[in-house]
Coordinates of C-alpha atoms in Angstrom, one line a residue:
X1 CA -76.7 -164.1 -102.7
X2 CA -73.3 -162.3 -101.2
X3 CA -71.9 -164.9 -99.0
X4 CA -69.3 -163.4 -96.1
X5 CA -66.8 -164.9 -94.0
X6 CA -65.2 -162.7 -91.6
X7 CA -61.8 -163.6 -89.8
X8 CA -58.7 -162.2 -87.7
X9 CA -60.5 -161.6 -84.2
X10 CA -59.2 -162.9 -81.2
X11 CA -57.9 -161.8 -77.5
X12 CA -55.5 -158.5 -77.0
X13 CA -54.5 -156.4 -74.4
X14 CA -55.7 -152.2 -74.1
X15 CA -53.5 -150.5 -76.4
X16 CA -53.1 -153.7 -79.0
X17 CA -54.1 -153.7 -82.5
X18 CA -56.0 -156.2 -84.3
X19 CA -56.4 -156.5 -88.4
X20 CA -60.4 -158.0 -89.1
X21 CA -60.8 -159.6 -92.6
X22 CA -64.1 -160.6 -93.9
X23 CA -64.0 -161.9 -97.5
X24 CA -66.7 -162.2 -100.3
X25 CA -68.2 -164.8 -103.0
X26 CA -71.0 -165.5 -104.6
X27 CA -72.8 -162.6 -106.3
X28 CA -70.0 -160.3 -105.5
X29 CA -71.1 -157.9 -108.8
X30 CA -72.9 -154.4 -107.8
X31 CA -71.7 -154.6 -104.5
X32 CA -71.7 -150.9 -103.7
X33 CA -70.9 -150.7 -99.9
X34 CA -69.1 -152.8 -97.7
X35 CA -68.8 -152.1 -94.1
X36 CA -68.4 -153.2 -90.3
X37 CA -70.5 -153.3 -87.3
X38 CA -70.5 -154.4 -83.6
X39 CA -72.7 -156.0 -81.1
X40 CA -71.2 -155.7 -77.2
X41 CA -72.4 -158.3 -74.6
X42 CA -75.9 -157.0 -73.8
X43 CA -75.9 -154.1 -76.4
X44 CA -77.3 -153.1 -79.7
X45 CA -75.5 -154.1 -82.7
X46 CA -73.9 -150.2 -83.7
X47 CA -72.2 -148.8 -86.9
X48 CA -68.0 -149.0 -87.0
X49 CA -67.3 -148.2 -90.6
X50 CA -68.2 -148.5 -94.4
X51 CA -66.0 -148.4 -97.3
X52 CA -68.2 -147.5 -100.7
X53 CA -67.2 -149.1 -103.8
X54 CA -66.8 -145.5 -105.5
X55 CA -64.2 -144.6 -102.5
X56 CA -65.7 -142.9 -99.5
X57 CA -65.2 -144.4 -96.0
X58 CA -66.9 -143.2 -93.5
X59 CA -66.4 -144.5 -89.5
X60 CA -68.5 -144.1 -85.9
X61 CA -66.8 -141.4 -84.1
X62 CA -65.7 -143.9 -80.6
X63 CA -63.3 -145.0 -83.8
X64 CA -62.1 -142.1 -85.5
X65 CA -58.7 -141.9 -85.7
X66 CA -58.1 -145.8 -84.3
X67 CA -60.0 -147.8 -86.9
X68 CA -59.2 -147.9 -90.7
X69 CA -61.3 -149.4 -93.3
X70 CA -59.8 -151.0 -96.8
X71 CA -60.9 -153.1 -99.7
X72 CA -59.0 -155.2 -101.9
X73 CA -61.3 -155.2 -104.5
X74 CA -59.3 -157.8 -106.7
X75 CA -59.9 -160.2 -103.6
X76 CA -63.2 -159.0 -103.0
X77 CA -61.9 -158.5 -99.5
X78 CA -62.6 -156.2 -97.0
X79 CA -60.3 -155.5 -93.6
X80 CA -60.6 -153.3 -90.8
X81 CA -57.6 -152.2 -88.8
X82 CA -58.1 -152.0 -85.3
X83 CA -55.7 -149.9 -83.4
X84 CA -55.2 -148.8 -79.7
X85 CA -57.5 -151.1 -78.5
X86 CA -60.6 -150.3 -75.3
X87 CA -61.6 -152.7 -73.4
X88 CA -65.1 -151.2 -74.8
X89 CA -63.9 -152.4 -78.2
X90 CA -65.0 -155.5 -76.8
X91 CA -67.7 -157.1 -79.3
X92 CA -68.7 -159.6 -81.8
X93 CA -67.6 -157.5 -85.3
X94 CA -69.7 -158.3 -88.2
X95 CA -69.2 -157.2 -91.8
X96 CA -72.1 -156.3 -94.3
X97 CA -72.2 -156.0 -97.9
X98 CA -75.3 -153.6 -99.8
X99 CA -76.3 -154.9 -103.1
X100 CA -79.3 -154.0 -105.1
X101 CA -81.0 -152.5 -102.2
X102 CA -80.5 -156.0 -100.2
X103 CA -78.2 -156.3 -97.0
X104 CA -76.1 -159.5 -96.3
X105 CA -74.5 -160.3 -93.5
X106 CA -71.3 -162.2 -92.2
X107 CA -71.3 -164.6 -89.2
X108 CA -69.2 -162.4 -87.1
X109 CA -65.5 -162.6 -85.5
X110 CA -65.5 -161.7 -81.8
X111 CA -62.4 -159.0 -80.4
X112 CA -61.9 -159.4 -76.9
X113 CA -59.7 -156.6 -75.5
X114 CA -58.7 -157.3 -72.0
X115 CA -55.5 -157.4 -69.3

């Protein structure tokens, strides 16, 4: 079992930034992709970004070029920077972890961007 506990969402205004942290225990060993998603009020949950454990990131393109993915792998930590900030950024942000072929799944941390 991969147990993960996001944190760092909140309220900001358009244009803010936002850093998400979601960290991991448990059976942390042959983790090999780590990675974010997004659900928005009445919406499907969607793909934001992964981070491999060999190196490659990969990100939706509504956050190219605003959102950056990292690991601390010494902290088994993952974070995702969130940069000039929509309003339809708005969503509950969930991180995942993919180990032996089985997906795990944090509780969420919700980003509200508003005025």
């Amino acid at each position: 079992q991969v147990h993960l506990v996001e944190s760092g969402g909140g309220l900001v205004q358009p244009g803010g930034s936002l850093r998400l942290s979601c960290a991991a225990s448990g059976s942390i060993d042959n983790i090999v992709v780590m990675g974010w998603h997004r659900q928005a009020p009445g919406k499907q949950r969607e793909f934001v970004a992964i981070s491999e454990t060999a190196g490659r990131t990969a990100y939706a393109d509504t956050v190219k070029g605003r959102f950056t993915v990292s690991r601390d792998n010494a902290k088994n930590t993952i974070y995702l920077q969130l940069n000039s900030l929509k309003p339809e950024d708005t969503a509950v942000y969930y991180c995942n972890a993919i180990r032996r072929g089985l997906t795990y799944w944090g509780a969420g941390s919700r980003v509200t961007v508003s005025s």
